[in-house]
Amino acid sequence: MAVLRRASVALRLLFVAAAIRLPLVAVVSSTVVSRAMVPAIFVFGDSTADVGNNNYLPGTSARADFPHNGVDFPGGEPTGRFSNGLIGADFLAVHMGFSGSPPPYLSLVAGSGEALGNSTTKKPVAADASMRGASFSSGGSGVLDSTGDTINMTKQIEYFSDLKDQMLSARLGAFGASAFLSKSIFLISAGSNDAIDFFSQDTSPDSTALQQFREAVVSTYDSHVKTLYNLGARKFAVIDVAPIGCCPYWRSRNPAGECVEPLNRLAKSLNDGIRDLFAGLISEMQGMEYAIGSAYELVSSIVEDPQSAGLTELKSACCGGGGRFNADGGCTPSAGYCGNRGKFLFWDFLHPTQATSRLAGRAFYDGPARFVGPITFRQLAEA
């Protein structure tokens, strides 16, 4: 697949303006008239941030490069995003002055053997295309390398190291690359698949198992952050784990049709651990700044008061395989999908709609303390 086509900045701005109910002139003045707030954005994580890396992985079922995914994306094309349109990373990038999320890393090295795990025939990274960053996220991955069978977090960071060596250091020199990275945003959205895998194996784990799991995830997260820091990262924008027990898939497996609260408690426990981790790291790693956007609190607030969010359907998937909450299957070309997608919380049985992602992008960029802290993503970019 060729490098993803990019829609015009103006069209993306219309999406954002409609989402946050601002006059378009206000959005233009903060994005187009002024230049990007940071040199680049580098994205790591799972399907909540994947913009097409999995399109290049042979044999994986964790893909979204087919209809009806992308039905609301500019041009109506399925890009590999697990959404009907744009995702949170797109909206956050637009808020920071970019035209959208940076391109998937594997689109920059397509044909190099990277997608097959062949490190002996690397094609040089497309330097101009990657100067605004790259997305290394891969649907199905987790914080733990044992989670999923796609591009694990360790490999994602290795890809970033390759990009740094081939593009940044070679083009800017060691000092220039260091300065460039110190001002760039490192966005991490991961942890959901770790929780789902753990819970799927044991829906009633004892306290010891829960503690061991949390410690393993937090310890591994710590290692990933320190590796990125040693590679030059300083500004970490983190998105925590949503209340995944409220997804259509898990609701459909609850006889009462309600959220699976043990899974939500597991997600919240991971979030508490990650929050404590970063609070400790900031005093340990000189020059580090961070902000945590709470997907957990955002989705919880929508469930509490959907009218304020402009949503009406919170339980069912817009696109799916029928059954309870339309969650008997994923969003495939043969699946039905809703017409009022802007009113749905969930696009498929696990992932949010573009409408939900709009809300997340605004809440994390410059929202209240319930949704982002200890500073906002805007403040992080300006730091």
mmCIF file of C-alpha atoms in Angstrom:
data_model
loop_
_atom_site.group_PDB
_atom_site.id
_atom_site.type_symbol
_atom_site.label_atom_id
_atom_site.label_comp_id
_atom_site.label_asym_id
_atom_site.label_seq_id
_atom_site.Cartn_x
_atom_site.Cartn_y
_atom_site.Cartn_z
ATOM 1 C CA MET A 1 0.000 0.000 0.000
ATOM 2 C CA ALA A 2 1.341 3.407 -0.898
ATOM 3 C CA VAL A 3 1.891 6.107 1.662
ATOM 4 C CA LEU A 4 -1.514 7.197 2.923
ATOM 5 C CA ARG A 5 -3.118 10.098 1.106
ATOM 6 C CA ARG A 6 -3.533 13.167 3.266
ATOM 7 C CA ALA A 7 -6.610 15.355 3.088
ATOM 8 C CA SER A 8 -6.348 19.120 3.048
ATOM 9 C CA VAL A 9 -5.735 21.004 6.275
ATOM 10 C CA ALA A 10 -8.940 22.950 5.747
ATOM 11 C CA LEU A 11 -11.108 19.830 5.682
ATOM 12 C CA ARG A 12 -9.554 18.500 8.859
ATOM 13 C CA LEU A 13 -10.093 21.858 10.536
ATOM 14 C CA LEU A 14 -13.780 21.681 9.692
ATOM 15 C CA PHE A 15 -13.962 18.361 11.559
ATOM 16 C CA VAL A 16 -12.281 19.859 14.600
ATOM 17 C CA ALA A 17 -14.377 23.021 14.582
ATOM 18 C CA ALA A 18 -17.596 21.021 14.452
ATOM 19 C CA ALA A 19 -16.375 18.740 17.227
ATOM 20 C CA ILE A 20 -15.586 21.449 19.734
ATOM 21 C CA ARG A 21 -18.257 23.911 18.588
ATOM 22 C CA LEU A 22 -15.802 26.707 17.864
ATOM 23 C CA PRO A 23 -15.931 29.126 14.930
ATOM 24 C CA LEU A 24 -13.602 27.943 12.203
ATOM 25 C CA VAL A 25 -11.645 31.198 12.400
ATOM 26 C CA ALA A 26 -10.673 30.321 15.968
ATOM 27 C CA VAL A 27 -9.270 26.974 14.865
ATOM 28 C CA VAL A 28 -7.456 28.472 11.898
ATOM 29 C CA SER A 29 -5.822 31.113 14.061
ATOM 30 C CA SER A 30 -4.392 28.476 16.375
ATOM 31 C CA THR A 31 -3.217 25.995 13.757
ATOM 32 C CA VAL A 32 -2.694 27.325 10.260
ATOM 33 C CA VAL A 33 -1.670 30.917 10.912
ATOM 34 C CA SER A 34 0.780 29.863 13.583
ATOM 35 C CA ARG A 35 3.289 27.129 12.869
ATOM 36 C CA ALA A 36 3.373 23.740 14.584
ATOM 37 C CA MET A 37 3.926 24.001 18.324
ATOM 38 C CA VAL A 38 6.565 21.254 18.375
ATOM 39 C CA PRO A 39 9.047 19.966 15.777
ATOM 40 C CA ALA A 40 7.524 16.484 15.555
ATOM 41 C CA ILE A 41 5.261 13.902 17.152
ATOM 42 C CA PHE A 42 6.319 10.284 17.693
ATOM 43 C CA VAL A 43 3.516 7.865 18.553
ATOM 44 C CA PHE A 44 3.743 4.480 20.308
ATOM 45 C CA GLY A 45 1.056 2.061 21.373
ATOM 46 C CA ASP A 46 -1.825 -0.090 20.201
ATOM 47 C CA SER A 47 -4.907 0.128 17.971
ATOM 48 C CA THR A 48 -6.051 3.298 19.725
ATOM 49 C CA ALA A 49 -3.190 5.073 17.928
ATOM 50 C CA ASP A 50 -2.370 2.830 14.933
ATOM 51 C CA VAL A 51 -2.704 4.795 11.678
ATOM 52 C CA GLY A 52 -1.726 1.963 9.360
ATOM 53 C CA ASN A 53 1.374 0.078 10.496
ATOM 54 C CA ASN A 54 -0.522 -3.202 10.666
ATOM 55 C CA ASN A 55 -1.401 -2.852 6.970
ATOM 56 C CA TYR A 56 2.172 -3.972 6.312
ATOM 57 C CA LEU A 57 2.140 -7.053 8.544
ATOM 58 C CA PRO A 58 1.469 -10.268 6.633
ATOM 59 C CA GLY A 59 -0.757 -12.829 8.289
ATOM 60 C CA THR A 60 -2.175 -10.705 11.103
ATOM 61 C CA SER A 61 -5.916 -10.415 11.651
ATOM 62 C CA ALA A 62 -5.439 -7.165 13.590
ATOM 63 C CA ARG A 63 -6.053 -4.955 10.568
ATOM 64 C CA ALA A 64 -8.512 -2.261 9.606
ATOM 65 C CA ASP A 65 -7.520 -1.523 6.000
ATOM 66 C CA PHE A 66 -10.915 -2.527 4.597
ATOM 67 C CA PRO A 67 -14.461 -1.140 4.639
ATOM 68 C CA HIS A 68 -16.394 0.008 6.522
ATOM 69 C CA ASN A 69 -13.444 1.407 8.450
ATOM 70 C CA GLY A 70 -12.624 4.872 7.178
ATOM 71 C CA VAL A 71 -16.113 5.579 5.845
ATOM 72 C CA ASP A 72 -15.882 9.095 7.334
ATOM 73 C CA PHE A 73 -12.167 9.596 6.716
ATOM 74 C CA PRO A 74 -11.474 12.327 4.134
ATOM 75 C CA GLY A 75 -11.914 10.549 0.830
ATOM 76 C CA GLY A 76 -13.808 7.701 2.489
ATOM 77 C CA GLU A 77 -10.834 5.331 2.397
ATOM 78 C CA PRO A 78 -9.936 2.633 4.939
ATOM 79 C CA THR A 79 -6.491 3.683 6.126
ATOM 80 C CA GLY A 80 -5.774 1.100 8.799
ATOM 81 C CA ARG A 81 -7.289 3.216 11.560
ATOM 82 C CA PHE A 82 -9.668 1.220 13.748
ATOM 83 C CA SER A 83 -12.357 3.856 13.334
ATOM 84 C CA ASN A 84 -14.960 5.236 10.984
ATOM 85 C CA GLY A 85 -12.676 8.245 10.501
ATOM 86 C CA LEU A 86 -10.018 10.122 12.418
ATOM 87 C CA ILE A 87 -8.614 8.936 15.741
ATOM 88 C CA GLY A 88 -7.414 10.766 18.830
ATOM 89 C CA ALA A 89 -3.829 11.061 17.580
ATOM 90 C CA ASP A 90 -5.104 12.913 14.498
ATOM 91 C CA PHE A 91 -7.058 15.450 16.524
ATOM 92 C CA LEU A 92 -4.202 15.984 18.980
ATOM 93 C CA ALA A 93 -1.793 16.576 16.103
ATOM 94 C CA VAL A 94 -4.165 19.108 14.515
ATOM 95 C CA HIS A 95 -4.484 20.940 17.821
ATOM 96 C CA MET A 96 -0.685 21.173 17.878
ATOM 97 C CA GLY A 97 -0.571 22.713 14.424
ATOM 98 C CA PHE A 98 -0.016 19.693 12.165
ATOM 99 C CA SER A 99 -2.302 18.559 9.358
ATOM 100 C CA GLY A 100 -2.843 15.223 11.109
ATOM 101 C CA SER A 101 -1.133 12.298 12.748
ATOM 102 C CA PRO A 102 2.390 11.545 11.522
ATOM 103 C CA PRO A 103 2.611 8.700 8.981
ATOM 104 C CA PRO A 104 2.938 5.035 9.946
ATOM 105 C CA TYR A 105 6.608 4.144 10.185
ATOM 106 C CA LEU A 106 6.269 1.063 7.977
ATOM 107 C CA SER A 107 4.889 3.212 5.149
ATOM 108 C CA LEU A 108 8.228 5.034 5.185
ATOM 109 C CA VAL A 109 10.232 1.842 4.817
ATOM 110 C CA ALA A 110 7.785 -0.133 2.655
ATOM 111 C CA GLY A 111 9.633 -2.708 0.593
ATOM 112 C CA SER A 112 12.614 -2.744 2.914
ATOM 113 C CA GLY A 113 11.841 -6.057 4.577
ATOM 114 C CA GLU A 114 10.925 -4.336 7.850
ATOM 115 C CA ALA A 115 7.359 -5.609 7.729
ATOM 116 C CA LEU A 116 8.722 -9.154 7.564
ATOM 117 C CA GLY A 117 11.111 -8.581 10.447
ATOM 118 C CA ASN A 118 14.108 -8.725 8.089
ATOM 119 C CA SER A 119 16.700 -6.308 9.439
ATOM 120 C CA THR A 120 19.314 -7.120 6.801
ATOM 121 C CA THR A 121 17.759 -5.234 3.861
ATOM 122 C CA LYS A 122 16.759 -1.894 5.323
ATOM 123 C CA LYS A 123 15.702 0.862 3.003
ATOM 124 C CA PRO A 124 16.636 4.360 4.201
ATOM 125 C CA VAL A 125 13.776 6.130 5.931
ATOM 126 C CA ALA A 126 12.026 8.757 3.808
ATOM 127 C CA ALA A 127 13.615 11.710 5.583
ATOM 128 C CA ASP A 128 11.362 14.500 4.341
ATOM 129 C CA ALA A 129 8.192 12.558 5.127
ATOM 130 C CA SER A 130 9.356 11.718 8.632
ATOM 131 C CA MET A 131 10.598 15.155 9.684
ATOM 132 C CA ARG A 132 7.264 15.785 11.400
ATOM 133 C CA GLY A 133 7.491 12.459 13.211
ATOM 134 C CA ALA A 134 6.203 8.944 12.750
ATOM 135 C CA SER A 135 3.698 6.575 14.285
ATOM 136 C CA PHE A 136 5.022 3.227 15.453
ATOM 137 C CA SER A 137 1.733 2.088 17.025
ATOM 138 C CA SER A 138 0.454 -1.359 16.184
ATOM 139 C CA GLY A 139 -3.024 -2.709 16.823
ATOM 140 C CA GLY A 140 -2.942 -5.703 19.167
ATOM 141 C CA SER A 141 0.260 -4.722 20.967
ATOM 142 C CA GLY A 142 0.653 -3.874 24.632
ATOM 143 C CA VAL A 143 3.058 -2.581 27.214
ATOM 144 C CA LEU A 144 4.245 -6.158 27.719
ATOM 145 C CA ASP A 145 6.046 -7.667 24.745
ATOM 146 C CA SER A 146 4.171 -10.911 25.403
ATOM 147 C CA THR A 147 0.869 -9.195 24.588
ATOM 148 C CA GLY A 148 -0.373 -9.766 21.048
ATOM 149 C CA ASP A 149 1.531 -10.898 17.979
ATOM 150 C CA THR A 150 2.019 -7.637 16.094
ATOM 151 C CA ILE A 151 4.710 -4.969 16.624
ATOM 152 C CA ASN A 152 5.508 -5.086 20.314
ATOM 153 C CA MET A 153 6.602 -2.004 22.220
ATOM 154 C CA THR A 154 10.259 -2.997 22.311
ATOM 155 C CA LYS A 155 10.256 -3.321 18.519
ATOM 156 C CA GLN A 156 8.424 -0.011 18.146
ATOM 157 C CA ILE A 157 11.170 1.693 20.126
ATOM 158 C CA GLU A 158 13.831 -0.086 18.051
ATOM 159 C CA TYR A 159 12.166 1.320 14.930
ATOM 160 C CA PHE A 160 12.314 4.782 16.465
ATOM 161 C CA SER A 161 16.010 4.301 17.186
ATOM 162 C CA ASP A 162 16.533 3.362 13.528
ATOM 163 C CA LEU A 163 14.657 6.459 12.407
ATOM 164 C CA LYS A 164 16.731 8.615 14.725
ATOM 165 C CA ASP A 165 19.987 7.209 13.360
ATOM 166 C CA GLN A 166 19.008 7.220 9.666
ATOM 167 C CA MET A 167 17.143 10.506 9.544
ATOM 168 C CA LEU A 168 17.647 12.810 12.497
ATOM 169 C CA SER A 169 21.278 12.286 13.451
ATOM 170 C CA ALA A 170 22.403 11.954 9.853
ATOM 171 C CA ARG A 171 20.557 15.100 8.807
ATOM 172 C CA LEU A 172 20.836 17.316 11.873
ATOM 173 C CA GLY A 173 23.952 16.019 13.593
ATOM 174 C CA ALA A 174 24.063 14.721 17.142
ATOM 175 C CA PHE A 175 23.501 18.113 18.793
ATOM 176 C CA GLY A 176 20.737 19.120 16.391
ATOM 177 C CA ALA A 177 18.951 15.787 16.767
ATOM 178 C CA SER A 178 19.088 16.077 20.535
ATOM 179 C CA ALA A 179 17.538 19.543 20.439
ATOM 180 C CA PHE A 180 14.901 18.406 17.945
ATOM 181 C CA LEU A 181 13.836 15.444 20.066
ATOM 182 C CA SER A 182 13.868 17.373 23.333
ATOM 183 C CA LYS A 183 11.125 19.632 21.973
ATOM 184 C CA SER A 184 9.112 16.906 20.239
ATOM 185 C CA ILE A 185 6.087 15.100 21.679
ATOM 186 C CA PHE A 186 6.276 11.383 22.477
ATOM 187 C CA LEU A 187 2.705 10.105 22.599
ATOM 188 C CA ILE A 188 2.063 6.725 24.239
ATOM 189 C CA SER A 189 -1.337 4.997 24.223
ATOM 190 C CA ALA A 190 -1.052 1.455 25.538
ATOM 191 C CA GLY A 191 -2.190 -0.952 28.247
ATOM 192 C CA SER A 192 -5.678 -1.977 27.149
ATOM 193 C CA ASN A 193 -4.585 -5.180 25.425
ATOM 194 C CA ASP A 194 -2.467 -6.192 28.401
ATOM 195 C CA ALA A 195 -5.517 -5.898 30.660
ATOM 196 C CA ILE A 196 -7.779 -7.711 28.193
ATOM 197 C CA ASP A 197 -5.333 -10.598 27.736
ATOM 198 C CA PHE A 198 -4.844 -10.989 31.477
ATOM 199 C CA PHE A 199 -8.567 -10.825 32.241
ATOM 200 C CA SER A 200 -9.469 -13.204 29.398
ATOM 201 C CA GLN A 201 -7.258 -15.879 30.929
ATOM 202 C CA ASP A 202 -8.737 -15.473 34.419
ATOM 203 C CA THR A 203 -11.883 -13.421 35.052
ATOM 204 C CA SER A 204 -11.546 -13.894 38.822
ATOM 205 C CA PRO A 205 -7.839 -13.473 39.634
ATOM 206 C CA ASP A 206 -6.773 -13.403 43.266
ATOM 207 C CA SER A 207 -5.068 -10.389 44.822
ATOM 208 C CA THR A 208 -1.599 -11.887 44.372
ATOM 209 C CA ALA A 209 -2.097 -12.429 40.650
ATOM 210 C CA LEU A 210 -3.488 -8.912 40.260
ATOM 211 C CA GLN A 211 -0.535 -7.398 42.096
ATOM 212 C CA GLN A 212 2.009 -9.372 40.085
ATOM 213 C CA PHE A 213 0.344 -8.347 36.825
ATOM 214 C CA ARG A 214 0.230 -4.677 37.747
ATOM 215 C CA GLU A 215 3.871 -4.717 38.841
ATOM 216 C CA ALA A 216 4.902 -6.402 35.592
ATOM 217 C CA VAL A 217 3.100 -3.831 33.440
ATOM 218 C CA VAL A 218 4.319 -0.810 35.404
ATOM 219 C CA SER A 219 7.893 -2.106 35.556
ATOM 220 C CA THR A 220 7.923 -2.706 31.806
ATOM 221 C CA TYR A 221 6.376 0.700 31.156
ATOM 222 C CA ASP A 222 9.152 2.190 33.265
ATOM 223 C CA SER A 223 11.760 0.436 31.132
ATOM 224 C CA HIS A 224 10.200 1.677 27.881
ATOM 225 C CA VAL A 225 10.061 5.277 29.092
ATOM 226 C CA LYS A 226 13.679 5.199 30.237
ATOM 227 C CA THR A 227 14.783 3.750 26.901
ATOM 228 C CA LEU A 228 12.985 6.547 25.045
ATOM 229 C CA TYR A 229 14.471 9.103 27.427
ATOM 230 C CA ASN A 230 17.969 7.777 26.728
ATOM 231 C CA LEU A 231 17.224 8.124 23.014
ATOM 232 C CA GLY A 232 16.347 11.786 23.493
ATOM 233 C CA ALA A 233 12.663 11.936 24.491
ATOM 234 C CA ARG A 234 11.748 14.572 27.058
ATOM 235 C CA LYS A 235 8.055 15.395 26.556
ATOM 236 C CA PHE A 236 5.772 12.419 27.238
ATOM 237 C CA ALA A 237 2.066 12.663 26.387
ATOM 238 C CA VAL A 238 0.408 9.572 27.850
ATOM 239 C CA ILE A 239 -3.127 8.271 27.310
ATOM 240 C CA ASP A 240 -4.302 5.882 29.991
ATOM 241 C CA VAL A 241 -6.511 2.799 29.729
ATOM 242 C CA ALA A 242 -10.212 3.431 29.100
ATOM 243 C CA PRO A 243 -12.960 1.594 31.036
ATOM 244 C CA ILE A 244 -12.713 -1.283 28.575
ATOM 245 C CA GLY A 245 -15.296 -3.280 30.504
ATOM 246 C CA CYS A 246 -17.890 -0.926 28.982
ATOM 247 C CA CYS A 247 -17.032 -1.829 25.382
ATOM 248 C CA PRO A 248 -19.814 -3.594 23.424
ATOM 249 C CA TYR A 249 -17.821 -6.831 23.358
ATOM 250 C CA TRP A 250 -17.634 -7.062 27.132
ATOM 251 C CA ARG A 251 -21.173 -5.800 27.716
ATOM 252 C CA SER A 252 -22.429 -8.558 25.413
ATOM 253 C CA ARG A 253 -20.838 -11.123 27.711
ATOM 254 C CA ASN A 254 -22.469 -9.729 30.822
ATOM 255 C CA PRO A 255 -25.954 -11.258 31.292
ATOM 256 C CA ALA A 256 -27.192 -7.911 32.607
ATOM 257 C CA GLY A 257 -25.716 -6.040 29.628
ATOM 258 C CA GLU A 258 -23.862 -3.683 31.938
ATOM 259 C CA CYS A 259 -20.163 -2.811 32.098
ATOM 260 C CA VAL A 260 -17.869 -5.590 33.313
ATOM 261 C CA GLU A 261 -16.677 -3.833 36.446
ATOM 262 C CA PRO A 262 -13.858 -6.262 37.415
ATOM 263 C CA LEU A 263 -12.197 -5.422 34.085
ATOM 264 C CA ASN A 264 -12.735 -1.710 34.675
ATOM 265 C CA ARG A 265 -11.163 -2.004 38.120
ATOM 266 C CA LEU A 266 -8.189 -3.728 36.537
ATOM 267 C CA ALA A 267 -7.843 -0.853 34.045
ATOM 268 C CA LYS A 268 -8.076 1.689 36.848
ATOM 269 C CA SER A 269 -5.421 -0.157 38.851
ATOM 270 C CA LEU A 270 -3.034 0.003 35.870
ATOM 271 C CA ASN A 271 -3.777 3.695 35.451
ATOM 272 C CA ASP A 272 -3.004 4.370 39.105
ATOM 273 C CA GLY A 273 0.282 2.531 38.751
ATOM 274 C CA ILE A 274 1.264 4.418 35.592
ATOM 275 C CA ARG A 275 0.361 7.736 37.192
ATOM 276 C CA ASP A 276 2.530 6.927 40.211
ATOM 277 C CA LEU A 277 5.331 5.845 37.893
ATOM 278 C CA PHE A 278 5.481 9.159 36.043
ATOM 279 C CA ALA A 279 5.194 11.165 39.250
ATOM 280 C CA GLY A 280 8.358 9.421 40.415
ATOM 281 C CA LEU A 281 10.203 9.595 37.109
ATOM 282 C CA ILE A 282 9.935 13.362 36.758
ATOM 283 C CA SER A 283 12.212 13.836 39.759
ATOM 284 C CA GLU A 284 14.567 11.141 38.542
ATOM 285 C CA MET A 285 15.027 12.142 34.891
ATOM 286 C CA GLN A 286 16.348 15.657 34.350
ATOM 287 C CA GLY A 287 14.393 17.758 31.871
ATOM 288 C CA MET A 288 11.482 15.340 31.594
ATOM 289 C CA GLU A 289 7.915 16.693 31.331
ATOM 290 C CA TYR A 290 4.714 14.678 31.097
ATOM 291 C CA ALA A 291 0.945 14.920 30.834
ATOM 292 C CA ILE A 292 -1.535 12.070 31.198
ATOM 293 C CA GLY A 293 -4.815 12.200 29.294
ATOM 294 C CA SER A 294 -7.390 10.034 31.030
ATOM 295 C CA ALA A 295 -9.425 8.003 28.565
ATOM 296 C CA TYR A 296 -10.871 6.332 31.645
ATOM 297 C CA GLU A 297 -12.308 9.563 33.017
ATOM 298 C CA LEU A 298 -13.420 10.835 29.628
ATOM 299 C CA VAL A 299 -15.446 7.729 28.770
ATOM 300 C CA SER A 300 -16.802 7.586 32.315
ATOM 301 C CA SER A 301 -17.994 11.184 32.002
ATOM 302 C CA ILE A 302 -19.719 10.388 28.708
ATOM 303 C CA VAL A 303 -21.501 7.427 30.265
ATOM 304 C CA GLU A 304 -22.564 9.637 33.187
ATOM 305 C CA ASP A 305 -23.866 12.449 30.983
ATOM 306 C CA PRO A 306 -24.087 11.487 27.300
ATOM 307 C CA GLN A 307 -26.271 14.480 26.443
ATOM 308 C CA SER A 308 -23.489 16.928 27.269
ATOM 309 C CA ALA A 309 -21.186 14.983 24.973
ATOM 310 C CA GLY A 310 -23.722 14.967 22.148
ATOM 311 C CA LEU A 311 -23.943 11.167 22.101
ATOM 312 C CA THR A 312 -27.044 8.991 22.419
ATOM 313 C CA GLU A 313 -25.885 5.385 21.912
ATOM 314 C CA LEU A 314 -23.393 4.184 24.518
ATOM 315 C CA LYS A 315 -23.711 0.398 24.482
ATOM 316 C CA SER A 316 -23.889 -0.869 20.912
ATOM 317 C CA ALA A 317 -21.239 -0.904 18.210
ATOM 318 C CA CYS A 318 -22.065 1.154 15.147
ATOM 319 C CA CYS A 319 -20.420 -1.413 12.856
ATOM 320 C CA GLY A 320 -20.491 -5.078 13.779
ATOM 321 C CA GLY A 321 -21.738 -8.589 13.325
ATOM 322 C CA GLY A 322 -25.138 -8.380 14.975
ATOM 323 C CA GLY A 323 -26.235 -10.052 18.185
ATOM 324 C CA ARG A 324 -26.271 -8.286 21.525
ATOM 325 C CA PHE A 325 -24.953 -4.748 21.143
ATOM 326 C CA ASN A 326 -23.944 -5.558 17.556
ATOM 327 C CA ALA A 327 -20.853 -7.202 19.053
ATOM 328 C CA ASP A 328 -20.954 -10.741 17.663
ATOM 329 C CA GLY A 329 -18.266 -9.834 15.144
ATOM 330 C CA GLY A 330 -15.971 -7.053 14.066
ATOM 331 C CA CYS A 331 -16.466 -4.357 11.476
ATOM 332 C CA THR A 332 -15.985 -6.185 8.169
ATOM 333 C CA PRO A 333 -17.049 -5.364 4.600
ATOM 334 C CA SER A 334 -20.130 -7.574 5.052
ATOM 335 C CA ALA A 335 -21.149 -6.018 8.391
ATOM 336 C CA GLY A 336 -23.906 -3.472 8.725
ATOM 337 C CA TYR A 337 -23.163 -0.040 10.088
ATOM 338 C CA CYS A 338 -25.206 2.827 11.493
ATOM 339 C CA GLY A 339 -26.032 6.028 9.700
ATOM 340 C CA ASN A 340 -25.887 8.321 12.733
ATOM 341 C CA ARG A 341 -22.251 7.598 13.543
ATOM 342 C CA GLY A 342 -21.788 10.951 15.266
ATOM 343 C CA LYS A 343 -24.126 9.793 18.031
ATOM 344 C CA PHE A 344 -22.324 6.529 18.869
ATOM 345 C CA LEU A 345 -19.666 6.111 21.540
ATOM 346 C CA PHE A 346 -18.276 2.951 19.892
ATOM 347 C CA TRP A 347 -17.459 2.300 16.258
ATOM 348 C CA ASP A 348 -16.887 -1.444 16.568
ATOM 349 C CA PHE A 349 -16.947 -3.860 19.490
ATOM 350 C CA LEU A 350 -13.813 -2.337 21.059
ATOM 351 C CA HIS A 351 -12.907 0.999 19.464
ATOM 352 C CA PRO A 352 -14.363 4.514 19.691
ATOM 353 C CA THR A 353 -15.981 6.471 16.902
ATOM 354 C CA GLN A 354 -14.488 9.540 15.332
ATOM 355 C CA ALA A 355 -16.974 11.559 17.385
ATOM 356 C CA THR A 356 -15.554 10.132 20.626
ATOM 357 C CA SER A 357 -12.000 10.714 19.443
ATOM 358 C CA ARG A 358 -12.818 14.364 18.771
ATOM 359 C CA LEU A 359 -13.942 14.749 22.357
ATOM 360 C CA ALA A 360 -10.787 13.024 23.595
ATOM 361 C CA GLY A 361 -8.516 15.186 21.479
ATOM 362 C CA ARG A 362 -9.987 18.385 22.860
ATOM 363 C CA ALA A 363 -10.184 17.142 26.472
ATOM 364 C CA PHE A 364 -6.543 16.030 26.562
ATOM 365 C CA TYR A 365 -5.192 19.020 24.670
ATOM 366 C CA ASP A 366 -6.684 21.723 26.849
ATOM 367 C CA GLY A 367 -9.347 20.243 29.101
ATOM 368 C CA PRO A 368 -10.060 20.315 32.826
ATOM 369 C CA ALA A 369 -8.005 18.512 35.457
ATOM 370 C CA ARG A 370 -10.426 15.558 35.532
ATOM 371 C CA PHE A 371 -9.318 14.629 32.019
ATOM 372 C CA VAL A 372 -5.640 15.590 31.879
ATOM 373 C CA GLY A 373 -2.851 16.272 34.349
ATOM 374 C CA PRO A 374 -0.643 17.362 35.957
ATOM 375 C CA ILE A 375 -0.542 19.713 32.950
ATOM 376 C CA THR A 376 -2.457 19.695 29.670
ATOM 377 C CA PHE A 377 -1.055 18.468 26.380
ATOM 378 C CA ARG A 378 -1.075 22.103 25.234
ATOM 379 C CA GLN A 379 1.059 23.108 28.207
ATOM 380 C CA LEU A 380 3.349 20.153 27.529
ATOM 381 C CA ALA A 381 3.839 21.283 23.937
ATOM 382 C CA GLU A 382 4.533 24.846 25.061
ATOM 383 C CA ALA A 383 6.965 23.818 27.810
#
